[in-house]
């Protein structure tokens, strides 16, 4: 079995177990453990518990790999003798999770190279949405799937415009800029969605449920797995002007629509 397929099999097993734990904790009621950068940026007890479980399972299976997780940062001493780093968001869509909206996911990616999106190469990624019962996966060179179904990104058909998704930063100081960018892209859209979980926005682009997605302010763990899923589904994923995805801007769509979103953002 190739390394990519081996890593994917592990990512899927761990994402499934972690997703079941998140789902169970949600049904027991959620408590907010802390706020992070700003008041709206929350972390629940479940985020921490789920990340710990993922970290333990990965360390048991592959002790020489590095780890970069949303809640715990880089693991000291585990910067990856193997050259592989796991990039993990234990619960992407934490605000949905806390409010009982079933649009949240466990996101687990394996990358090689410096664990920075500008330098890494994605090898495998799993995005599991336990409340939706869907597992999105990709391994480099092996395509992208939801369950057993192969995914293929398509350019939007017809003249009605594209179904686009975006997100807004938690920091109120960023809202005016995000809304101004949305107004510039709006002429391309038949409608806009704000699902609240970037890993699922991206997985839905791969699955053709959304035509395109753009967002400022994404962190590496939000897109590490699902960016690969978009690419393996034949979509383009990155930043504007040939840059990699970064907090400045992340775009995903079929190549023609990607270029139109890029131009609209630049106007
Ligand atoms: C957030 C979600 C949200 C996006 C934010 C992310 P989190 O991740 O993906 O949709 O708009 O930029 O930070 O905090 O729920 O893991």
PDB file of C-alpha atoms and ligand atoms in Angstrom:
ATOM      1  CA  UNK A   1       0.000   0.000   0.000  1.00  0.00           C
ATOM      2  CA  UNK A   2       1.356   3.489  -0.812  1.00  0.00           C
ATOM      3  CA  UNK A   3       2.265   5.834   2.059  1.00  0.00           C
ATOM      4  CA  UNK A   4      -0.588   8.148   0.979  1.00  0.00           C
ATOM      5  CA  UNK A   5      -3.160   5.349   1.230  1.00  0.00           C
ATOM      6  CA  UNK A   6      -1.769   4.179   4.577  1.00  0.00           C
ATOM      7  CA  UNK A   7      -1.984   7.706   5.997  1.00  0.00           C
ATOM      8  CA  UNK A   8      -5.507   8.099   4.652  1.00  0.00           C
ATOM      9  CA  UNK A   9      -6.649   4.840   6.252  1.00  0.00           C
ATOM     10  CA  UNK A  10      -5.338   6.069   9.607  1.00  0.00           C
ATOM     11  CA  UNK A  11      -6.865   9.548   9.141  1.00  0.00           C
ATOM     12  CA  UNK A  12     -10.260   7.982   8.366  1.00  0.00           C
ATOM     13  CA  UNK A  13     -10.197   5.661  11.403  1.00  0.00           C
ATOM     14  CA  UNK A  14      -9.168   8.425  13.779  1.00  0.00           C
ATOM     15  CA  UNK A  15     -11.581  10.996  12.277  1.00  0.00           C
ATOM     16  CA  UNK A  16     -14.423   8.496  12.670  1.00  0.00           C
ATOM     17  CA  UNK A  17     -13.629   7.746  16.310  1.00  0.00           C
ATOM     18  CA  UNK A  18     -13.086  11.444  17.088  1.00  0.00           C
ATOM     19  CA  UNK A  19     -16.310  12.410  15.294  1.00  0.00           C
ATOM     20  CA  UNK A  20     -18.307   9.872  17.316  1.00  0.00           C
ATOM     21  CA  UNK A  21     -16.856  11.335  20.514  1.00  0.00           C
ATOM     22  CA  UNK A  22     -17.722  14.909  19.433  1.00  0.00           C
ATOM     23  CA  UNK A  23     -21.235  13.801  18.507  1.00  0.00           C
ATOM     24  CA  UNK A  24     -21.742  12.049  21.854  1.00  0.00           C
ATOM     25  CA  UNK A  25     -20.480  15.071  23.799  1.00  0.00           C
ATOM     26  CA  UNK A  26     -22.825  17.311  21.778  1.00  0.00           C
ATOM     27  CA  UNK A  27     -25.814  15.185  22.762  1.00  0.00           C
ATOM     28  CA  UNK A  28     -24.763  15.482  26.421  1.00  0.00           C
ATOM     29  CA  UNK A  29     -24.697  19.310  26.164  1.00  0.00           C
ATOM     30  CA  UNK A  30     -21.822  21.618  25.358  1.00  0.00           C
ATOM     31  CA  UNK A  31     -19.965  23.947  27.668  1.00  0.00           C
ATOM     32  CA  UNK A  32     -17.759  26.729  26.434  1.00  0.00           C
ATOM     33  CA  UNK A  33     -14.320  26.322  27.988  1.00  0.00           C
ATOM     34  CA  UNK A  34     -12.765  29.645  26.965  1.00  0.00           C
ATOM     35  CA  UNK A  35     -12.738  32.408  24.421  1.00  0.00           C
ATOM     36  CA  UNK A  36      -9.645  32.731  22.258  1.00  0.00           C
ATOM     37  CA  UNK A  37      -8.561  35.712  20.115  1.00  0.00           C
ATOM     38  CA  UNK A  38     -11.825  37.664  20.559  1.00  0.00           C
ATOM     39  CA  UNK A  39     -15.106  37.048  22.440  1.00  0.00           C
ATOM     40  CA  UNK A  40     -16.819  35.281  19.526  1.00  0.00           C
ATOM     41  CA  UNK A  41     -13.865  32.887  19.057  1.00  0.00           C
ATOM     42  CA  UNK A  42     -14.728  30.056  21.424  1.00  0.00           C
ATOM     43  CA  UNK A  43     -13.314  26.688  22.385  1.00  0.00           C
ATOM     44  CA  UNK A  44     -15.475  24.016  23.989  1.00  0.00           C
ATOM     45  CA  UNK A  45     -14.387  21.272  26.403  1.00  0.00           C
ATOM     46  CA  UNK A  46     -15.166  18.878  23.544  1.00  0.00           C
ATOM     47  CA  UNK A  47     -12.667  20.621  21.197  1.00  0.00           C
ATOM     48  CA  UNK A  48      -9.923  19.931  23.734  1.00  0.00           C
ATOM     49  CA  UNK A  49     -10.980  16.377  24.535  1.00  0.00           C
ATOM     50  CA  UNK A  50     -11.369  15.446  20.856  1.00  0.00           C
ATOM     51  CA  UNK A  51      -7.996  16.940  19.926  1.00  0.00           C
ATOM     52  CA  UNK A  52      -6.346  14.995  22.754  1.00  0.00           C
ATOM     53  CA  UNK A  53      -7.899  11.749  21.516  1.00  0.00           C
ATOM     54  CA  UNK A  54      -6.727  12.427  17.946  1.00  0.00           C
ATOM     55  CA  UNK A  55      -3.237  13.298  19.115  1.00  0.00           C
ATOM     56  CA  UNK A  56      -2.973  10.139  21.224  1.00  0.00           C
ATOM     57  CA  UNK A  57      -4.248   7.850  18.465  1.00  0.00           C
ATOM     58  CA  UNK A  58      -1.863   9.324  15.880  1.00  0.00           C
ATOM     59  CA  UNK A  59       1.111   9.196  18.263  1.00  0.00           C
ATOM     60  CA  UNK A  60       0.364   5.524  19.074  1.00  0.00           C
ATOM     61  CA  UNK A  61       0.192   4.606  15.389  1.00  0.00           C
ATOM     62  CA  UNK A  62       3.015   6.838  14.098  1.00  0.00           C
ATOM     63  CA  UNK A  63       5.221   8.081  16.952  1.00  0.00           C
ATOM     64  CA  UNK A  64       7.727   9.803  14.648  1.00  0.00           C
ATOM     65  CA  UNK A  65       5.233  12.152  13.006  1.00  0.00           C
ATOM     66  CA  UNK A  66       4.778  15.829  13.877  1.00  0.00           C
ATOM     67  CA  UNK A  67       1.492  17.329  15.067  1.00  0.00           C
ATOM     68  CA  UNK A  68      -0.098  20.733  14.507  1.00  0.00           C
ATOM     69  CA  UNK A  69      -3.515  21.089  16.129  1.00  0.00           C
ATOM     70  CA  UNK A  70      -5.875  24.041  16.475  1.00  0.00           C
ATOM     71  CA  UNK A  71      -6.166  23.757  20.248  1.00  0.00           C
ATOM     72  CA  UNK A  72      -2.697  22.586  21.255  1.00  0.00           C
ATOM     73  CA  UNK A  73      -0.397  24.024  18.600  1.00  0.00           C
ATOM     74  CA  UNK A  74       2.737  22.148  17.566  1.00  0.00           C
ATOM     75  CA  UNK A  75       3.759  19.228  19.745  1.00  0.00           C
ATOM     76  CA  UNK A  76       7.171  19.920  21.295  1.00  0.00           C
ATOM     77  CA  UNK A  77       9.661  17.228  20.384  1.00  0.00           C
ATOM     78  CA  UNK A  78       7.263  15.818  17.830  1.00  0.00           C
ATOM     79  CA  UNK A  79       8.244  17.929  14.885  1.00  0.00           C
ATOM     80  CA  UNK A  80       8.375  14.869  12.715  1.00  0.00           C
ATOM     81  CA  UNK A  81      11.503  12.732  12.363  1.00  0.00           C
ATOM     82  CA  UNK A  82       9.449  10.891   9.724  1.00  0.00           C
ATOM     83  CA  UNK A  83       8.909  14.099   7.714  1.00  0.00           C
ATOM     84  CA  UNK A  84       5.115  13.730   8.066  1.00  0.00           C
ATOM     85  CA  UNK A  85       3.064  16.199  10.129  1.00  0.00           C
ATOM     86  CA  UNK A  86      -0.597  15.796  11.071  1.00  0.00           C
ATOM     87  CA  UNK A  87      -2.593  19.016  10.810  1.00  0.00           C
ATOM     88  CA  UNK A  88      -5.781  18.749  12.833  1.00  0.00           C
ATOM     89  CA  UNK A  89      -8.929  20.728  13.568  1.00  0.00           C
ATOM     90  CA  UNK A  90     -10.763  18.627  16.181  1.00  0.00           C
ATOM     91  CA  UNK A  91     -14.068  20.429  15.656  1.00  0.00           C
ATOM     92  CA  UNK A  92     -14.246  22.758  12.674  1.00  0.00           C
ATOM     93  CA  UNK A  93     -17.426  24.795  12.998  1.00  0.00           C
ATOM     94  CA  UNK A  94     -17.160  25.218  16.761  1.00  0.00           C
ATOM     95  CA  UNK A  95     -19.785  27.964  16.867  1.00  0.00           C
ATOM     96  CA  UNK A  96     -22.278  25.718  15.013  1.00  0.00           C
ATOM     97  CA  UNK A  97     -21.388  22.923  17.420  1.00  0.00           C
ATOM     98  CA  UNK A  98     -21.945  25.111  20.462  1.00  0.00           C
ATOM     99  CA  UNK A  99     -25.316  26.335  19.112  1.00  0.00           C
ATOM    100  CA  UNK A 100     -26.545  22.859  18.087  1.00  0.00           C
ATOM    101  CA  UNK A 101     -26.287  23.376  14.315  1.00  0.00           C
ATOM    102  CA  UNK A 102     -25.226  20.004  12.856  1.00  0.00           C
ATOM    103  CA  UNK A 103     -22.672  21.491  10.437  1.00  0.00           C
ATOM    104  CA  UNK A 104     -19.334  20.701  12.050  1.00  0.00           C
ATOM    105  CA  UNK A 105     -16.530  18.305  11.219  1.00  0.00           C
ATOM    106  CA  UNK A 106     -13.352  16.670  12.405  1.00  0.00           C
ATOM    107  CA  UNK A 107     -10.555  17.537   9.961  1.00  0.00           C
ATOM    108  CA  UNK A 108      -7.334  15.487   9.853  1.00  0.00           C
ATOM    109  CA  UNK A 109      -4.587  15.909   7.249  1.00  0.00           C
ATOM    110  CA  UNK A 110      -1.127  14.413   6.782  1.00  0.00           C
ATOM    111  CA  UNK A 111       1.402  16.685   5.063  1.00  0.00           C
ATOM    112  CA  UNK A 112       5.120  16.541   4.289  1.00  0.00           C
ATOM    113  CA  UNK A 113       7.601  19.393   4.304  1.00  0.00           C
ATOM    114  CA  UNK A 114       7.657  22.387   6.578  1.00  0.00           C
ATOM    115  CA  UNK A 115       4.239  22.363   8.309  1.00  0.00           C
ATOM    116  CA  UNK A 116       3.224  25.668   6.754  1.00  0.00           C
ATOM    117  CA  UNK A 117       0.716  25.755   3.875  1.00  0.00           C
ATOM    118  CA  UNK A 118       3.181  27.783   1.774  1.00  0.00           C
ATOM    119  CA  UNK A 119       5.649  24.862   1.896  1.00  0.00           C
ATOM    120  CA  UNK A 120       3.835  21.633   2.670  1.00  0.00           C
ATOM    121  CA  UNK A 121       2.586  18.953   0.313  1.00  0.00           C
ATOM    122  CA  UNK A 122      -0.710  17.374   1.337  1.00  0.00           C
ATOM    123  CA  UNK A 123      -0.595  13.566   1.338  1.00  0.00           C
ATOM    124  CA  UNK A 124      -3.948  12.568   2.779  1.00  0.00           C
ATOM    125  CA  UNK A 125      -6.999  14.218   4.308  1.00  0.00           C
ATOM    126  CA  UNK A 126     -10.232  13.161   5.995  1.00  0.00           C
ATOM    127  CA  UNK A 127     -13.129  15.463   6.907  1.00  0.00           C
ATOM    128  CA  UNK A 128     -15.823  13.671   8.914  1.00  0.00           C
ATOM    129  CA  UNK A 129     -19.141  15.365   9.706  1.00  0.00           C
ATOM    130  CA  UNK A 130     -20.658  13.052  12.347  1.00  0.00           C
ATOM    131  CA  UNK A 131     -24.048  14.776  12.526  1.00  0.00           C
ATOM    132  CA  UNK A 132     -24.381  14.516   8.721  1.00  0.00           C
ATOM    133  CA  UNK A 133     -22.911  10.999   8.618  1.00  0.00           C
ATOM    134  CA  UNK A 134     -20.505  11.934   5.823  1.00  0.00           C
ATOM    135  CA  UNK A 135     -16.786  11.214   5.423  1.00  0.00           C
ATOM    136  CA  UNK A 136     -14.924  13.209   2.734  1.00  0.00           C
ATOM    137  CA  UNK A 137     -11.469  11.877   1.860  1.00  0.00           C
ATOM    138  CA  UNK A 138      -8.523  12.329  -0.472  1.00  0.00           C
ATOM    139  CA  UNK A 139      -5.071  10.838  -0.901  1.00  0.00           C
ATOM    140  CA  UNK A 140      -2.538  12.511  -3.208  1.00  0.00           C
ATOM    141  CA  UNK A 141      -2.830  11.037  -6.691  1.00  0.00           C
ATOM    142  CA  UNK A 142      -5.770   8.832  -5.688  1.00  0.00           C
ATOM    143  CA  UNK A 143      -8.735  11.197  -6.159  1.00  0.00           C
ATOM    144  CA  UNK A 144     -11.307  12.481  -3.691  1.00  0.00           C
ATOM    145  CA  UNK A 145     -14.366  10.669  -2.358  1.00  0.00           C
ATOM    146  CA  UNK A 146     -17.388  11.024  -0.130  1.00  0.00           C
ATOM    147  CA  UNK A 147     -17.927   7.525   1.178  1.00  0.00           C
ATOM    148  CA  UNK A 148     -17.269   5.402  -1.921  1.00  0.00           C
ATOM    149  CA  UNK A 149     -18.408   8.045  -4.408  1.00  0.00           C
ATOM    150  CA  UNK A 150     -15.669   9.704  -6.472  1.00  0.00           C
ATOM    151  CA  UNK A 151     -15.842  13.517  -6.520  1.00  0.00           C
ATOM    152  CA  UNK A 152     -15.334  15.781  -9.531  1.00  0.00           C
ATOM    153  CA  UNK A 153     -15.509  19.584  -9.484  1.00  0.00           C
ATOM    154  CA  UNK A 154     -17.470  21.154 -12.378  1.00  0.00           C
ATOM    155  CA  UNK A 155     -17.624  24.696 -13.754  1.00  0.00           C
ATOM    156  CA  UNK A 156     -21.084  26.169 -13.002  1.00  0.00           C
ATOM    157  CA  UNK A 157     -23.524  25.549 -15.863  1.00  0.00           C
ATOM    158  CA  UNK A 158     -25.941  28.128 -17.322  1.00  0.00           C
ATOM    159  CA  UNK A 159     -26.264  31.854 -16.739  1.00  0.00           C
ATOM    160  CA  UNK A 160     -27.835  31.875 -13.288  1.00  0.00           C
ATOM    161  CA  UNK A 161     -24.513  32.501 -11.560  1.00  0.00           C
ATOM    162  CA  UNK A 162     -22.528  30.429  -9.097  1.00  0.00           C
ATOM    163  CA  UNK A 163     -23.628  29.112  -5.714  1.00  0.00           C
ATOM    164  CA  UNK A 164     -20.842  30.497  -3.536  1.00  0.00           C
ATOM    165  CA  UNK A 165     -19.929  30.187   0.129  1.00  0.00           C
ATOM    166  CA  UNK A 166     -17.795  32.393   2.313  1.00  0.00           C
ATOM    167  CA  UNK A 167     -17.079  33.086   5.966  1.00  0.00           C
ATOM    168  CA  UNK A 168     -16.520  36.065   8.246  1.00  0.00           C
ATOM    169  CA  UNK A 169     -13.821  36.538  10.860  1.00  0.00           C
ATOM    170  CA  UNK A 170     -14.704  36.453  14.553  1.00  0.00           C
ATOM    171  CA  UNK A 171     -13.077  39.847  15.146  1.00  0.00           C
ATOM    172  CA  UNK A 172     -15.643  42.649  14.636  1.00  0.00           C
ATOM    173  CA  UNK A 173     -12.825  44.868  13.292  1.00  0.00           C
ATOM    174  CA  UNK A 174     -12.636  42.616  10.211  1.00  0.00           C
ATOM    175  CA  UNK A 175     -16.349  42.636   9.345  1.00  0.00           C
ATOM    176  CA  UNK A 176     -16.440  45.764   7.158  1.00  0.00           C
ATOM    177  CA  UNK A 177     -13.601  44.484   4.950  1.00  0.00           C
ATOM    178  CA  UNK A 178     -15.150  41.012   4.646  1.00  0.00           C
ATOM    179  CA  UNK A 179     -18.520  42.503   3.675  1.00  0.00           C
ATOM    180  CA  UNK A 180     -16.867  44.800   1.101  1.00  0.00           C
ATOM    181  CA  UNK A 181     -15.151  41.756  -0.479  1.00  0.00           C
ATOM    182  CA  UNK A 182     -18.444  39.884  -0.515  1.00  0.00           C
ATOM    183  CA  UNK A 183     -20.120  42.787  -2.367  1.00  0.00           C
ATOM    184  CA  UNK A 184     -17.399  42.669  -5.016  1.00  0.00           C
ATOM    185  CA  UNK A 185     -17.918  38.935  -5.598  1.00  0.00           C
ATOM    186  CA  UNK A 186     -21.743  39.114  -5.409  1.00  0.00           C
ATOM    187  CA  UNK A 187     -22.269  39.811  -9.143  1.00  0.00           C
ATOM    188  CA  UNK A 188     -20.909  36.288  -9.848  1.00  0.00           C
ATOM    189  CA  UNK A 189     -23.338  34.627  -7.459  1.00  0.00           C
ATOM    190  CA  UNK A 190     -26.800  33.174  -7.821  1.00  0.00           C
ATOM    191  CA  UNK A 191     -26.782  33.003  -4.007  1.00  0.00           C
ATOM    192  CA  UNK A 192     -24.415  32.915  -1.031  1.00  0.00           C
ATOM    193  CA  UNK A 193     -24.077  30.384   1.785  1.00  0.00           C
ATOM    194  CA  UNK A 194     -22.308  30.852   5.147  1.00  0.00           C
ATOM    195  CA  UNK A 195     -22.173  27.301   6.487  1.00  0.00           C
ATOM    196  CA  UNK A 196     -19.800  28.030   9.377  1.00  0.00           C
ATOM    197  CA  UNK A 197     -17.266  25.208   8.862  1.00  0.00           C
ATOM    198  CA  UNK A 198     -14.564  25.873   6.278  1.00  0.00           C
ATOM    199  CA  UNK A 199     -13.623  22.193   5.938  1.00  0.00           C
ATOM    200  CA  UNK A 200     -17.202  21.454   4.885  1.00  0.00           C
ATOM    201  CA  UNK A 201     -17.437  24.500   2.581  1.00  0.00           C
ATOM    202  CA  UNK A 202     -14.389  23.114   0.787  1.00  0.00           C
ATOM    203  CA  UNK A 203     -15.592  19.502   0.809  1.00  0.00           C
ATOM    204  CA  UNK A 204     -18.924  20.683  -0.614  1.00  0.00           C
ATOM    205  CA  UNK A 205     -17.066  22.468  -3.461  1.00  0.00           C
ATOM    206  CA  UNK A 206     -15.320  19.144  -4.176  1.00  0.00           C
ATOM    207  CA  UNK A 207     -18.709  17.395  -4.162  1.00  0.00           C
ATOM    208  CA  UNK A 208     -20.313  19.952  -6.527  1.00  0.00           C
ATOM    209  CA  UNK A 209     -22.792  21.056  -3.832  1.00  0.00           C
ATOM    210  CA  UNK A 210     -21.244  24.520  -3.975  1.00  0.00           C
ATOM    211  CA  UNK A 211     -19.639  26.045  -7.066  1.00  0.00           C
ATOM    212  CA  UNK A 212     -17.027  28.054  -5.204  1.00  0.00           C
ATOM    213  CA  UNK A 213     -15.789  29.358  -1.883  1.00  0.00           C
ATOM    214  CA  UNK A 214     -13.601  32.202  -0.688  1.00  0.00           C
ATOM    215  CA  UNK A 215     -12.642  33.405   2.784  1.00  0.00           C
ATOM    216  CA  UNK A 216     -10.118  35.689   4.438  1.00  0.00           C
ATOM    217  CA  UNK A 217      -8.642  34.658   7.780  1.00  0.00           C
ATOM    218  CA  UNK A 218      -8.443  30.862   7.464  1.00  0.00           C
ATOM    219  CA  UNK A 219      -5.908  28.985   9.550  1.00  0.00           C
ATOM    220  CA  UNK A 220      -3.883  26.006   8.236  1.00  0.00           C
ATOM    221  CA  UNK A 221      -5.947  23.411  10.166  1.00  0.00           C
ATOM    222  CA  UNK A 222      -9.192  24.751   8.626  1.00  0.00           C
ATOM    223  CA  UNK A 223      -8.132  23.796   5.104  1.00  0.00           C
ATOM    224  CA  UNK A 224      -5.266  21.232   5.343  1.00  0.00           C
ATOM    225  CA  UNK A 225      -7.488  18.205   4.643  1.00  0.00           C
ATOM    226  CA  UNK A 226     -10.235  19.772   2.547  1.00  0.00           C
ATOM    227  CA  UNK A 227      -7.847  21.763   0.298  1.00  0.00           C
ATOM    228  CA  UNK A 228      -6.401  18.431  -0.847  1.00  0.00           C
ATOM    229  CA  UNK A 229      -9.945  17.075  -1.284  1.00  0.00           C
ATOM    230  CA  UNK A 230     -10.742  20.000  -3.644  1.00  0.00           C
ATOM    231  CA  UNK A 231      -7.525  19.489  -5.633  1.00  0.00           C
ATOM    232  CA  UNK A 232      -7.996  15.736  -5.909  1.00  0.00           C
ATOM    233  CA  UNK A 233     -11.539  16.397  -7.169  1.00  0.00           C
ATOM    234  CA  UNK A 234     -10.009  18.437 -10.017  1.00  0.00           C
ATOM    235  CA  UNK A 235     -10.670  21.848  -8.475  1.00  0.00           C
ATOM    236  CA  UNK A 236      -8.273  24.714  -7.957  1.00  0.00           C
ATOM    237  CA  UNK A 237      -7.434  25.620  -4.364  1.00  0.00           C
ATOM    238  CA  UNK A 238      -5.147  28.434  -3.228  1.00  0.00           C
ATOM    239  CA  UNK A 239      -4.780  32.145  -2.793  1.00  0.00           C
ATOM    240  CA  UNK A 240      -4.994  34.878  -5.417  1.00  0.00           C
ATOM    241  CA  UNK A 241      -2.122  35.623  -7.823  1.00  0.00           C
ATOM    242  CA  UNK A 242      -0.719  32.079  -7.739  1.00  0.00           C
ATOM    243  CA  UNK A 243      -0.152  32.252  -3.961  1.00  0.00           C
ATOM    244  CA  UNK A 244      -0.895  29.335  -1.667  1.00  0.00           C
ATOM    245  CA  UNK A 245      -3.921  29.496   0.643  1.00  0.00           C
ATOM    246  CA  UNK A 246      -3.210  31.822   3.558  1.00  0.00           C
ATOM    247  CA  UNK A 247      -5.029  33.953   6.130  1.00  0.00           C
ATOM    248  CA  UNK A 248      -4.966  36.754   3.517  1.00  0.00           C
ATOM    249  CA  UNK A 249      -7.345  34.871   1.206  1.00  0.00           C
ATOM    250  CA  UNK A 250      -8.305  31.309   0.323  1.00  0.00           C
ATOM    251  CA  UNK A 251     -10.288  30.446  -2.828  1.00  0.00           C
ATOM    252  CA  UNK A 252     -11.638  27.111  -4.104  1.00  0.00           C
ATOM    253  CA  UNK A 253     -13.574  26.408  -7.313  1.00  0.00           C
ATOM    254  CA  UNK A 254     -13.246  24.900 -10.775  1.00  0.00           C
ATOM    255  CA  UNK A 255     -10.390  26.739 -12.572  1.00  0.00           C
ATOM    256  CA  UNK A 256     -12.577  29.106 -14.672  1.00  0.00           C
ATOM    257  CA  UNK A 257     -14.694  30.231 -11.715  1.00  0.00           C
ATOM    258  CA  UNK A 258     -11.578  30.474  -9.518  1.00  0.00           C
ATOM    259  CA  UNK A 259     -10.141  33.044 -11.944  1.00  0.00           C
ATOM    260  CA  UNK A 260     -13.412  35.026 -11.955  1.00  0.00           C
ATOM    261  CA  UNK A 261     -13.551  35.100  -8.133  1.00  0.00           C
ATOM    262  CA  UNK A 262      -9.888  36.138  -8.060  1.00  0.00           C
ATOM    263  CA  UNK A 263     -10.561  39.048 -10.467  1.00  0.00           C
ATOM    264  CA  UNK A 264     -13.669  40.174  -8.563  1.00  0.00           C
ATOM    265  CA  UNK A 265     -11.771  40.216  -5.255  1.00  0.00           C
ATOM    266  CA  UNK A 266      -9.055  42.300  -6.880  1.00  0.00           C
ATOM    267  CA  UNK A 267     -11.423  44.961  -8.345  1.00  0.00           C
TER     268      UNK A 267
HETATM  269  C1  LIG B   1     -13.850  28.324  11.800  1.00  0.00           C
HETATM  270  C2  LIG B   1     -14.873  27.843  10.799  1.00  0.00           C
HETATM  271  C3  LIG B   1     -15.569  29.014  10.143  1.00  0.00           C
HETATM  272  C4  LIG B   1     -14.605  29.962   9.499  1.00  0.00           C
HETATM  273  C5  LIG B   1     -13.534  30.393  10.475  1.00  0.00           C
HETATM  274  C6  LIG B   1     -12.852  29.207  11.102  1.00  0.00           C
HETATM  275  P1  LIG B   1     -13.347  26.810  13.932  1.00  0.00           P
HETATM  276  O1  LIG B   1     -13.143  27.250  12.377  1.00  0.00           O
HETATM  277  O2  LIG B   1     -14.256  27.056   9.797  1.00  0.00           O
HETATM  278  O3  LIG B   1     -16.465  28.602   9.133  1.00  0.00           O
HETATM  279  O4  LIG B   1     -15.320  31.072   9.030  1.00  0.00           O
HETATM  280  O5  LIG B   1     -12.604  31.142   9.750  1.00  0.00           O
HETATM  281  O6  LIG B   1     -11.915  29.650  12.053  1.00  0.00           O
HETATM  282  O7  LIG B   1     -12.913  27.977  14.777  1.00  0.00           O
HETATM  283  O8  LIG B   1     -14.782  26.512  14.094  1.00  0.00           O
HETATM  284  O9  LIG B   1     -12.485  25.594  14.075  1.00  0.00           O
END
